[in-house]
């Protein structure tokens, strides 16, 4: 804005983009907060609508003719008869890791459970050993192509957790790598401190050694992470056999006192009061929840905590159980979908696959799955006022897909139809394939 005239300067027109010729625009437009209950069933799908962005922000939706006439300097983006959605929000990943852990997949297939692999020193411990041996540069280099593949599936915002370091220096190394990645990949990255992802092997064997690690997290890691501005959220793996509810409460309380927002890995494999704790602590989201109890559902509904469901994890672990998404929605809990991208339990960077699993495994409608992957993902990151919908004032975070109907997004199982994406109005994924 030119303060002397109150009008946009002449060059601003050059930054205007006009998205035309979309068969459908999935706006997800509505209040800038998590959607719950019946609200989740309305993805605000419009036809015959063009979208104008300027300066990285969505300015207007309207008829193609009117917007072209009023903004003749705008660059035209031909959506080629495809479907335009808000950029997807992947609100739960562990994208900073070293080597993949493919050997565990075969072990599980042979009947060795996830927790048993961890008890043998594998699982998270294997990734911890690996990450500790790597440099920050190495972690950045490994993450770039992984995050680019996530972007190629239509994702524009990604939460990334630390949690494979489990020493002050190694956790800081992971978080600094995330900060550097924000300049390397065209994505909005939201960092989460997960120093309580496991109790490291060197702190096992006695309750004093275990308590010493929790003291380290609470008194050294959290204050340093908060002081250095390296994370927006803190998270804990609260699960029988990992961190107890009372240990998790202590860690979350310290994080909150240091100004961090809260998330919780809760009730993933066993109902242990994790969801109730997330609600009690005012966490922004409670994640996993495949084993949530009825009381847990009620607590989340009462607190307004977002339930972030990660169905790919259960599928990859070979489990038949999934989080009770319908019961959560019926109880008024806002539901989000995320990949849980990590080397142990969910090595996928295919966000549309999550939409498929949302419908086929969690019994959501296509519209509910789309809301769960956009607005509610944004709410799970306290970003519902910034991204997740195609409406004036929101960040110009968009994804264009080579389909003719939004219901095809969950339908093409395992496929990726994203042909272009934009973050803050800047192209972040190639826009070069024909719409088929
Ligand atoms: O969300 N549940 C804890 N953390 C990850 C798994 C991490 C790993 O196995 O490396 C999860 O599934
Ligand atoms: Fe996780």
Short mmCIF file of C-alpha atoms and ligand atoms in Angstrom, two decimals:
data_model
loop_
_atom_site.label_atom_id
_atom_site.label_comp_id
_atom_site.label_asym_id
_atom_site.label_seq_id
_atom_site.Cartn_x
_atom_site.Cartn_y
_atom_site.Cartn_z
CA UNK A 1 0.00 0.00 0.00
CA UNK A 2 1.32 3.45 -0.89
CA UNK A 3 0.74 5.53 2.26
CA UNK A 4 0.45 8.80 0.30
CA UNK A 5 -2.37 7.61 -1.95
CA UNK A 6 -3.76 4.71 0.07
CA UNK A 7 -3.65 2.65 -3.13
CA UNK A 8 -1.56 -0.29 -4.21
CA UNK A 9 1.57 0.85 -6.06
CA UNK A 10 1.57 0.30 -9.84
CA UNK A 11 4.05 -2.59 -9.66
CA UNK A 12 1.73 -4.52 -7.33
CA UNK A 13 -0.34 -5.54 -10.35
CA UNK A 14 2.64 -7.56 -11.54
CA UNK A 15 2.31 -9.73 -8.43
CA UNK A 16 -1.34 -10.46 -9.06
CA UNK A 17 -2.15 -14.01 -10.09
CA UNK A 18 -5.51 -14.97 -11.50
CA UNK A 19 -6.35 -18.69 -11.37
CA UNK A 20 -8.89 -19.41 -14.09
CA UNK A 21 -10.51 -22.44 -15.70
CA UNK A 22 -10.72 -24.64 -12.58
CA UNK A 23 -13.59 -27.11 -12.84
CA UNK A 24 -13.99 -26.87 -9.07
CA UNK A 25 -12.51 -24.68 -6.36
CA UNK A 26 -12.54 -26.46 -3.00
CA UNK A 27 -12.59 -23.32 -0.84
CA UNK A 28 -13.03 -24.83 2.65
CA UNK A 29 -14.13 -21.25 3.35
CA UNK A 30 -15.70 -20.40 6.67
CA UNK A 31 -14.69 -19.42 10.16
CA UNK A 32 -10.94 -19.21 10.85
CA UNK A 33 -11.00 -22.04 13.38
CA UNK A 34 -11.24 -25.81 13.50
CA UNK A 35 -14.47 -27.21 12.02
CA UNK A 36 -16.45 -29.68 14.06
CA UNK A 37 -19.52 -31.88 13.64
CA UNK A 38 -21.63 -31.11 10.56
CA UNK A 39 -19.31 -28.21 9.63
CA UNK A 40 -16.75 -30.80 8.56
CA UNK A 41 -19.12 -32.02 5.85
CA UNK A 42 -19.03 -28.79 3.87
CA UNK A 43 -15.84 -28.20 1.88
CA UNK A 44 -17.32 -25.12 0.16
CA UNK A 45 -16.92 -26.44 -3.39
CA UNK A 46 -17.57 -23.82 -6.09
CA UNK A 47 -17.76 -24.13 -9.86
CA UNK A 48 -17.23 -21.37 -12.43
CA UNK A 49 -15.07 -19.48 -9.96
CA UNK A 50 -11.73 -17.73 -10.46
CA UNK A 51 -9.31 -16.88 -7.65
CA UNK A 52 -7.26 -13.67 -7.48
CA UNK A 53 -4.13 -13.47 -5.33
CA UNK A 54 -1.77 -10.54 -4.82
CA UNK A 55 1.30 -10.11 -2.68
CA UNK A 56 1.04 -13.73 -1.54
CA UNK A 57 -2.50 -13.33 -0.21
CA UNK A 58 -5.87 -14.42 -1.60
CA UNK A 59 -7.76 -11.25 -2.53
CA UNK A 60 -10.97 -12.29 -4.24
CA UNK A 61 -13.07 -15.12 -5.63
CA UNK A 62 -15.49 -14.37 -8.42
CA UNK A 63 -16.49 -14.91 -12.00
CA UNK A 64 -13.63 -15.22 -14.43
CA UNK A 65 -15.02 -12.44 -16.63
CA UNK A 66 -15.38 -9.92 -13.83
CA UNK A 67 -11.97 -10.63 -12.32
CA UNK A 68 -10.17 -10.49 -15.69
CA UNK A 69 -11.90 -7.19 -16.52
CA UNK A 70 -10.98 -5.65 -13.15
CA UNK A 71 -7.41 -7.01 -13.03
CA UNK A 72 -6.11 -6.99 -16.59
CA UNK A 73 -2.50 -6.79 -15.39
CA UNK A 74 -2.75 -10.07 -13.46
CA UNK A 75 -0.75 -13.10 -14.62
CA UNK A 76 -3.19 -15.78 -15.71
CA UNK A 77 -2.76 -19.31 -14.36
CA UNK A 78 -4.80 -21.74 -16.42
CA UNK A 79 -6.07 -24.50 -14.12
CA UNK A 80 -6.75 -26.67 -17.21
CA UNK A 81 -10.10 -27.90 -15.99
CA UNK A 82 -8.57 -29.35 -12.81
CA UNK A 83 -9.53 -28.95 -9.15
CA UNK A 84 -7.97 -26.19 -7.04
CA UNK A 85 -7.73 -26.81 -3.28
CA UNK A 86 -6.05 -25.05 -0.38
CA UNK A 87 -2.50 -26.35 -0.04
CA UNK A 88 -2.67 -29.39 2.23
CA UNK A 89 -1.47 -29.02 5.82
CA UNK A 90 0.56 -31.96 7.11
CA UNK A 91 0.38 -31.25 10.83
CA UNK A 92 2.38 -34.25 12.14
CA UNK A 93 5.72 -35.45 10.74
CA UNK A 94 9.07 -36.67 12.02
CA UNK A 95 10.81 -35.63 8.79
CA UNK A 96 14.29 -35.14 10.31
CA UNK A 97 15.90 -38.55 10.30
CA UNK A 98 18.83 -40.39 8.78
CA UNK A 99 18.58 -43.85 7.34
CA UNK A 100 15.29 -45.61 6.62
CA UNK A 101 14.37 -48.60 8.84
CA UNK A 102 13.11 -51.08 6.24
CA UNK A 103 14.42 -54.10 8.19
CA UNK A 104 11.75 -53.54 10.86
CA UNK A 105 8.95 -53.97 8.35
CA UNK A 106 10.03 -57.57 7.76
CA UNK A 107 10.43 -58.18 11.49
CA UNK A 108 6.88 -57.01 12.11
CA UNK A 109 5.65 -59.17 9.25
CA UNK A 110 7.32 -62.10 11.03
CA UNK A 111 5.37 -61.28 14.18
CA UNK A 112 7.73 -59.05 16.20
CA UNK A 113 5.68 -56.09 17.49
CA UNK A 114 6.60 -52.38 17.35
CA UNK A 115 7.18 -52.16 21.11
CA UNK A 116 9.17 -55.41 21.13
CA UNK A 117 11.49 -54.02 18.43
CA UNK A 118 12.00 -50.94 20.64
CA UNK A 119 12.71 -53.17 23.67
CA UNK A 120 15.46 -54.85 21.63
CA UNK A 121 17.10 -51.46 21.04
CA UNK A 122 15.64 -50.92 17.56
CA UNK A 123 12.77 -48.64 16.58
CA UNK A 124 13.22 -45.06 17.73
CA UNK A 125 16.56 -46.05 19.38
CA UNK A 126 17.96 -47.10 15.99
CA UNK A 127 17.07 -43.70 14.52
CA UNK A 128 18.57 -42.00 17.58
CA UNK A 129 21.92 -43.79 17.15
CA UNK A 130 21.88 -42.88 13.48
CA UNK A 131 20.97 -39.20 13.92
CA UNK A 132 23.55 -38.68 16.63
CA UNK A 133 26.27 -39.76 14.20
CA UNK A 134 25.26 -37.26 11.54
CA UNK A 135 26.05 -33.59 11.00
CA UNK A 136 23.46 -30.86 10.73
CA UNK A 137 24.42 -30.43 7.05
CA UNK A 138 23.78 -34.11 6.47
CA UNK A 139 20.33 -33.90 8.08
CA UNK A 140 19.41 -30.90 5.94
CA UNK A 141 20.60 -32.64 2.78
CA UNK A 142 18.61 -35.79 3.59
CA UNK A 143 15.44 -33.86 4.39
CA UNK A 144 15.35 -31.68 1.26
CA UNK A 145 14.25 -34.35 -1.25
CA UNK A 146 11.89 -35.92 1.30
CA UNK A 147 10.13 -32.62 1.92
CA UNK A 148 10.07 -31.84 -1.80
CA UNK A 149 8.23 -35.10 -2.39
CA UNK A 150 5.72 -34.08 0.26
CA UNK A 151 5.31 -30.72 -1.52
CA UNK A 152 4.80 -32.56 -4.80
CA UNK A 153 1.68 -34.18 -3.35
CA UNK A 154 0.07 -30.77 -2.75
CA UNK A 155 1.27 -30.01 0.77
CA UNK A 156 2.27 -26.39 1.50
CA UNK A 157 2.55 -26.43 5.32
CA UNK A 158 4.42 -29.11 7.29
CA UNK A 159 4.97 -29.60 10.99
CA UNK A 160 8.37 -31.22 11.65
CA UNK A 161 9.40 -32.73 14.99
CA UNK A 162 12.78 -33.31 16.51
CA UNK A 163 12.97 -36.41 18.71
CA UNK A 164 15.71 -38.62 17.29
CA UNK A 165 18.48 -36.79 19.16
CA UNK A 166 17.57 -37.15 22.84
CA UNK A 167 20.58 -35.15 24.06
CA UNK A 168 20.60 -31.37 24.31
CA UNK A 169 23.07 -31.01 21.45
CA UNK A 170 21.42 -33.54 19.18
CA UNK A 171 17.94 -32.12 19.70
CA UNK A 172 19.27 -28.62 18.97
CA UNK A 173 21.01 -29.99 15.87
CA UNK A 174 17.71 -31.40 14.57
CA UNK A 175 15.80 -28.19 15.32
CA UNK A 176 18.48 -26.06 13.67
CA UNK A 177 18.25 -28.31 10.62
CA UNK A 178 14.49 -27.62 10.50
CA UNK A 179 15.16 -23.88 10.71
CA UNK A 180 17.65 -24.10 7.83
CA UNK A 181 15.24 -26.17 5.76
CA UNK A 182 12.71 -23.36 5.86
CA UNK A 183 15.05 -21.47 3.51
CA UNK A 184 15.76 -24.53 1.36
CA UNK A 185 12.28 -25.87 0.57
CA UNK A 186 9.21 -23.95 -0.58
CA UNK A 187 7.06 -24.94 2.37
CA UNK A 188 5.85 -23.33 5.59
CA UNK A 189 7.63 -25.41 8.24
CA UNK A 190 6.42 -25.49 11.84
CA UNK A 191 9.02 -26.92 14.25
CA UNK A 192 8.10 -29.05 17.26
CA UNK A 193 10.43 -30.08 20.08
CA UNK A 194 9.98 -33.79 20.86
CA UNK A 195 12.85 -34.40 23.27
CA UNK A 196 10.50 -36.78 25.12
CA UNK A 197 10.08 -39.13 22.16
CA UNK A 198 11.67 -42.00 24.09
CA UNK A 199 13.75 -42.51 27.20
CA UNK A 200 17.27 -42.83 25.73
CA UNK A 201 19.05 -46.13 26.39
CA UNK A 202 21.75 -44.45 28.50
CA UNK A 203 19.06 -43.21 30.91
CA UNK A 204 17.51 -46.63 31.54
CA UNK A 205 18.08 -49.20 34.23
CA UNK A 206 16.95 -47.21 37.26
CA UNK A 207 14.24 -44.72 38.03
CA UNK A 208 16.91 -42.20 39.05
CA UNK A 209 18.49 -42.36 35.58
CA UNK A 210 15.07 -42.00 33.96
CA UNK A 211 14.21 -39.04 36.20
CA UNK A 212 17.54 -37.48 35.28
CA UNK A 213 16.56 -37.49 31.60
CA UNK A 214 13.18 -35.91 32.38
CA UNK A 215 15.00 -33.28 34.43
CA UNK A 216 17.26 -32.62 31.44
CA UNK A 217 14.24 -32.16 29.17
CA UNK A 218 12.43 -29.92 31.64
CA UNK A 219 15.27 -27.83 33.01
CA UNK A 220 17.74 -27.66 30.14
CA UNK A 221 16.29 -28.59 26.79
CA UNK A 222 12.92 -26.81 26.93
CA UNK A 223 14.28 -23.47 28.23
CA UNK A 224 17.08 -23.50 25.64
CA UNK A 225 14.79 -24.44 22.74
CA UNK A 226 12.32 -21.72 23.76
CA UNK A 227 15.07 -19.15 24.31
CA UNK A 228 16.58 -19.84 20.88
CA UNK A 229 13.14 -19.69 19.23
CA UNK A 230 13.73 -23.14 17.71
CA UNK A 231 10.24 -24.58 18.19
CA UNK A 232 6.64 -23.42 18.26
CA UNK A 233 5.28 -26.63 19.82
CA UNK A 234 6.43 -29.25 22.30
CA UNK A 235 5.23 -32.85 22.10
CA UNK A 236 5.63 -36.02 24.22
CA UNK A 237 5.15 -39.71 23.31
CA UNK A 238 2.70 -40.50 26.12
CA UNK A 239 2.10 -44.23 25.99
CA UNK A 240 2.36 -47.15 28.41
CA UNK A 241 6.00 -48.27 28.08
CA UNK A 242 7.24 -44.86 26.96
CA UNK A 243 6.30 -41.76 29.03
CA UNK A 244 3.63 -42.07 31.72
CA UNK A 245 0.80 -39.58 32.06
CA UNK A 246 2.38 -37.92 35.09
CA UNK A 247 5.80 -37.63 33.41
CA UNK A 248 4.14 -36.22 30.31
CA UNK A 249 2.19 -33.71 32.41
CA UNK A 250 5.41 -32.46 33.97
CA UNK A 251 7.11 -32.03 30.58
CA UNK A 252 4.11 -30.34 28.99
CA UNK A 253 3.75 -27.98 31.95
CA UNK A 254 7.39 -26.91 31.57
CA UNK A 255 6.91 -26.38 27.85
CA UNK A 256 3.80 -24.30 28.42
CA UNK A 257 5.56 -22.22 31.06
CA UNK A 258 8.28 -21.51 28.50
CA UNK A 259 5.75 -20.24 25.97
CA UNK A 260 5.54 -23.30 23.74
CA UNK A 261 2.22 -24.59 22.42
CA UNK A 262 1.44 -28.23 23.12
CA UNK A 263 0.82 -31.44 21.21
CA UNK A 264 0.70 -34.99 22.48
CA UNK A 265 1.24 -38.46 21.01
CA UNK A 266 -1.68 -39.99 22.87
CA UNK A 267 -3.39 -43.39 23.12
CA UNK A 268 -1.63 -44.72 20.02
CA UNK A 269 -1.48 -48.39 20.96
CA UNK A 270 -3.17 -48.55 24.38
CA UNK A 271 -5.68 -46.28 26.13
CA UNK A 272 -3.62 -44.75 28.88
CA UNK A 273 -5.28 -41.41 29.64
CA UNK A 274 -3.26 -39.52 27.01
CA UNK A 275 -6.23 -37.78 25.40
CA UNK A 276 -7.51 -36.71 28.80
CA UNK A 277 -4.08 -35.25 29.59
CA UNK A 278 -3.96 -33.35 26.27
CA UNK A 279 -7.35 -31.82 27.08
CA UNK A 280 -6.36 -31.00 30.66
CA UNK A 281 -3.18 -29.23 29.53
CA UNK A 282 -4.93 -27.21 26.80
CA UNK A 283 -2.94 -28.90 24.03
CA UNK A 284 -3.65 -27.64 20.53
CA UNK A 285 -3.87 -31.23 19.30
CA UNK A 286 -3.86 -34.82 20.52
CA UNK A 287 -2.43 -37.15 17.92
CA UNK A 288 -2.86 -40.86 16.96
CA UNK A 289 -5.74 -41.84 19.31
CA UNK A 290 -6.33 -45.31 17.81
CA UNK A 291 -6.95 -46.60 21.34
CA UNK A 292 -8.74 -43.53 22.80
CA UNK A 293 -11.33 -44.25 25.51
CA UNK A 294 -14.86 -42.82 25.63
CA UNK A 295 -13.75 -40.51 28.41
CA UNK A 296 -10.88 -39.37 26.21
CA UNK A 297 -13.31 -38.49 23.43
CA UNK A 298 -15.46 -36.47 25.81
CA UNK A 299 -12.43 -34.63 27.22
CA UNK A 300 -11.22 -33.58 23.76
CA UNK A 301 -14.70 -32.40 22.80
CA UNK A 302 -14.96 -30.36 25.96
CA UNK A 303 -11.52 -28.79 25.54
CA UNK A 304 -11.80 -28.13 21.78
CA UNK A 305 -8.52 -29.99 21.19
CA UNK A 306 -7.97 -31.08 17.58
CA UNK A 307 -7.75 -34.87 17.14
CA UNK A 308 -5.02 -35.46 14.57
CA UNK A 309 -5.53 -38.91 13.11
CA UNK A 310 -2.73 -40.80 11.39
CA UNK A 311 -4.31 -43.78 9.63
CA UNK A 312 -1.22 -44.56 7.50
CA UNK A 313 0.63 -45.49 10.69
CA UNK A 314 -1.85 -48.19 11.65
CA UNK A 315 -1.90 -49.56 8.10
CA UNK A 316 1.91 -49.64 7.89
CA UNK A 317 2.22 -51.32 11.29
CA UNK A 318 -0.16 -53.99 9.99
CA UNK A 319 -2.87 -53.18 12.52
CA UNK A 320 -6.56 -53.40 11.83
CA UNK A 321 -7.52 -50.91 14.53
CA UNK A 322 -8.04 -47.27 13.56
CA UNK A 323 -8.99 -44.20 15.58
CA UNK A 324 -12.78 -43.86 16.05
CA UNK A 325 -13.09 -40.90 13.70
CA UNK A 326 -16.89 -41.00 13.44
CA UNK A 327 -17.33 -41.10 17.21
CA UNK A 328 -14.92 -38.17 17.53
CA UNK A 329 -16.78 -36.11 14.91
CA UNK A 330 -20.17 -37.03 16.39
CA UNK A 331 -18.92 -35.90 19.81
CA UNK A 332 -17.91 -32.52 18.32
CA UNK A 333 -14.14 -33.08 18.24
CA UNK A 334 -12.45 -31.42 15.24
CA UNK A 335 -10.55 -34.08 13.28
CA UNK A 336 -7.38 -33.48 11.24
CA UNK A 337 -5.49 -35.96 9.04
CA UNK A 338 -1.69 -36.08 8.78
CA UNK A 339 0.98 -38.41 7.40
CA UNK A 340 3.08 -39.01 10.58
CA UNK A 341 5.92 -39.26 8.02
CA UNK A 342 8.74 -41.07 9.87
CA UNK A 343 11.20 -43.91 9.21
CA UNK A 344 9.59 -46.43 11.57
CA UNK A 345 5.83 -46.40 11.39
CA UNK A 346 4.80 -44.26 8.43
CA UNK A 347 7.34 -43.80 5.65
CA UNK A 348 4.92 -42.04 3.33
CA UNK A 349 5.03 -38.58 1.78
CA UNK A 350 1.81 -39.08 -0.16
CA UNK A 351 -0.76 -36.74 1.35
CA UNK A 352 -3.67 -37.71 -0.94
CA UNK A 353 -3.20 -41.28 0.33
CA UNK A 354 -4.23 -39.92 3.73
CA UNK A 355 -7.44 -38.63 2.17
CA UNK A 356 -8.04 -42.13 0.77
CA UNK A 357 -7.46 -43.72 4.18
CA UNK A 358 -9.62 -41.04 5.78
CA UNK A 359 -12.55 -42.22 3.67
CA UNK A 360 -11.83 -45.95 3.40
CA UNK A 361 -10.49 -46.60 6.91
CA UNK A 362 -11.91 -43.81 9.06
CA UNK A 363 -15.32 -43.63 7.33
CA UNK A 364 -15.13 -39.90 6.56
CA UNK A 365 -16.88 -38.38 3.59
CA UNK A 366 -14.62 -36.87 0.91
CA UNK A 367 -15.56 -33.38 2.14
CA UNK A 368 -14.70 -34.30 5.74
CA UNK A 369 -11.35 -35.71 4.63
CA UNK A 370 -10.61 -32.50 2.70
CA UNK A 371 -11.49 -30.30 5.69
CA UNK A 372 -9.35 -32.59 7.89
CA UNK A 373 -6.37 -32.11 5.55
CA UNK A 374 -6.69 -28.33 5.25
CA UNK A 375 -8.54 -26.14 7.77
CA UNK A 376 -8.35 -28.61 10.64
CA UNK A 377 -4.68 -29.37 9.93
CA UNK A 378 -4.07 -25.63 10.09
CA UNK A 379 -5.99 -25.45 13.39
CA UNK A 380 -3.82 -28.29 14.74
CA UNK A 381 -0.88 -25.91 14.18
CA UNK A 382 -2.67 -22.82 15.53
CA UNK A 383 -2.64 -21.46 11.96
CA UNK A 384 -6.37 -21.48 11.19
CA UNK A 385 -6.29 -17.72 10.65
CA UNK A 386 -3.48 -17.94 8.11
CA UNK A 387 -3.82 -20.97 5.85
CA UNK A 388 -6.14 -23.89 5.04
CA UNK A 389 -8.84 -22.09 3.09
CA UNK A 390 -9.30 -20.28 -0.22
CA UNK A 391 -10.89 -17.08 1.04
CA UNK A 392 -9.90 -13.40 0.96
CA UNK A 393 -7.20 -12.56 3.48
CA UNK A 394 -5.71 -16.06 3.72
CA UNK A 395 -2.22 -16.91 2.52
CA UNK A 396 -2.15 -17.82 -1.17
CA UNK A 397 -1.36 -21.48 -0.44
CA UNK A 398 -2.93 -23.48 -3.25
CA UNK A 399 -2.70 -26.89 -4.89
CA UNK A 400 -3.95 -27.77 -8.36
CA UNK A 401 -4.89 -31.37 -9.11
CA UNK A 402 -5.46 -33.16 -12.41
CA UNK A 403 -8.94 -34.39 -11.53
CA UNK A 404 -12.38 -33.15 -12.47
CA UNK A 405 -14.18 -33.73 -9.18
CA UNK A 406 -12.91 -33.23 -5.63
CA UNK A 407 -14.07 -36.74 -4.74
CA UNK A 408 -11.37 -38.08 -7.05
CA UNK A 409 -8.71 -36.87 -4.60
CA UNK A 410 -9.39 -39.71 -2.13
CA UNK A 411 -10.47 -42.01 -4.96
CA UNK A 412 -7.21 -42.48 -6.94
CA UNK A 413 -5.69 -44.74 -4.30
CA UNK A 414 -1.91 -44.24 -4.07
CA UNK A 415 -1.81 -41.82 -7.02
CA UNK A 416 -0.73 -38.21 -6.85
CA UNK A 417 -2.60 -35.86 -9.13
CA UNK A 418 -1.09 -32.59 -7.93
CA UNK A 419 0.27 -30.69 -10.96
CA UNK A 420 1.10 -27.43 -9.29
CA UNK A 421 1.23 -25.78 -5.90
CA UNK A 422 1.82 -22.27 -4.63
CA UNK A 423 2.89 -21.08 -1.20
CA UNK A 424 2.28 -17.42 -0.43
CA UNK A 425 1.59 -17.03 -4.16
CA UNK A 426 4.97 -18.46 -5.16
CA UNK A 427 5.08 -21.62 -7.27
CA UNK A 428 6.52 -24.42 -5.15
CA UNK A 429 5.78 -27.45 -7.27
CA UNK A 430 6.09 -27.60 -11.05
CA UNK A 431 3.10 -26.66 -13.06
CA UNK A 432 4.02 -28.49 -16.22
CA UNK A 433 1.98 -31.66 -16.65
CA UNK A 434 -1.12 -31.91 -18.81
CA UNK A 435 -4.48 -32.46 -17.12
CA UNK A 436 -5.62 -35.89 -18.21
O1 LIG B 1 4.33 -41.18 15.62
N1 LIG B 1 4.81 -42.95 18.14
C1 LIG B 1 5.87 -42.38 18.23
N2 LIG B 1 6.56 -41.81 17.26
C2 LIG B 1 6.42 -42.11 15.87
C3 LIG B 1 7.20 -43.30 15.48
C4 LIG B 1 8.62 -43.00 15.49
C5 LIG B 1 9.48 -44.13 15.04
O2 LIG B 1 9.12 -45.32 15.13
O3 LIG B 1 10.57 -43.78 14.59
C6 LIG B 1 4.97 -42.22 15.50
O4 LIG B 1 4.46 -43.24 15.05
FE1 LIG B 2 4.33 -39.30 15.45
#
